[in-house]
Amino acid sequence: MTYAEVIAKRILQLCGERKITVNKLATLSGITQSTLENIVKGHTKSPGLRTLHRLSQGLGMTISELFDFPEINEVLFDDE
């Protein structure tokens, strides 16, 4: 599993829990829908910290909470 896949999975999971669409999250986060779509589809291989911070704010959580899930700590990434 790649870093991009893990991040995309986490974002989709959190959107599902909050019953919001990816586009709604983009609006709440103040980032463009295309930016978030690229992250979720895996086109953006390593989203920037500023973008991830804005996403966490849009989700009503800290960036630490955004990254507090098993896969991020347990997966050996296939990325080089």
C-alpha positions as semicolon CSV with decimal commas, in nm:
position;residue;x (nm);y (nm);z (nm)
1;M;0,000;0,000;0,000
2;T;0,129;0,345;-0,084
3;Y;0,122;0,660;0,127
4;A;-0,126;0,816;-0,119
5;E;-0,359;0,516;-0,085
6;V;-0,352;0,529;0,294
7;I;-0,428;0,902;0,300
8;A;-0,711;0,861;0,048
9;K;-0,861;0,576;0,249
10;R;-0,849;0,785;0,567
11;I;-1,016;1,086;0,405
12;L;-1,293;0,871;0,258
13;Q;-1,343;0,697;0,592
14;L;-1,378;1,028;0,775
15;C;-1,616;1,166;0,512
16;G;-1,829;0,854;0,549
17;E;-1,836;0,882;0,929
18;R;-1,944;1,246;0,902
19;K;-2,187;1,176;0,617
20;I;-2,031;1,440;0,393
21;T;-1,913;1,420;0,035
22;V;-1,557;1,479;-0,075
23;N;-1,677;1,798;-0,243
24;K;-1,835;1,917;0,082
25;L;-1,507;1,850;0,261
26;A;-1,324;2,058;0,002
27;T;-1,562;2,346;0,070
28;L;-1,530;2,310;0,447
29;S;-1,152;2,297;0,416
30;G;-1,115;2,589;0,180
31;I;-0,931;2,386;-0,082
32;T;-1,035;2,329;-0,439
33;Q;-1,243;2,028;-0,527
34;S;-0,986;1,928;-0,789
35;T;-0,709;1,927;-0,528
36;L;-0,905;1,697;-0,300
37;E;-1,017;1,476;-0,588
38;N;-0,652;1,435;-0,690
39;I;-0,563;1,330;-0,336
40;V;-0,853;1,084;-0,309
41;K;-0,784;0,934;-0,652
42;G;-0,415;0,894;-0,572
43;H;-0,291;1,138;-0,835
44;T;-0,126;1,348;-0,564
45;K;0,137;1,117;-0,421
46;S;0,237;1,328;-0,121
47;P;-0,010;1,598;-0,015
48;G;0,150;1,896;0,154
49;L;0,127;1,962;0,525
50;R;-0,067;2,284;0,466
51;T;-0,329;2,094;0,263
52;L;-0,354;1,818;0,523
53;H;-0,387;2,078;0,798
54;R;-0,672;2,249;0,612
55;L;-0,842;1,912;0,563
56;S;-0,815;1,835;0,933
57;Q;-0,970;2,172;1,014
58;G;-1,252;2,106;0,767
59;L;-1,315;1,776;0,944
60;G;-1,321;1,949;1,283
61;M;-1,010;1,775;1,414
62;T;-0,645;1,837;1,473
63;I;-0,383;1,720;1,229
64;S;-0,269;1,475;1,498
65;E;-0,618;1,323;1,502
66;L;-0,618;1,305;1,122
67;F;-0,306;1,088;1,139
68;D;-0,417;0,882;1,439
69;F;-0,523;0,560;1,269
70;P;-0,364;0,214;1,252
71;E;-0,265;0,201;0,884
72;I;-0,042;0,506;0,903
73;N;0,160;0,344;1,181
74;E;0,149;-0,019;1,075
75;V;0,195;-0,013;0,698
76;L;0,531;-0,032;0,532
77;F;0,476;0,197;0,238
78;D;0,555;0,078;-0,113
79;D;0,659;0,430;-0,211
80;E;1,021;0,501;-0,274
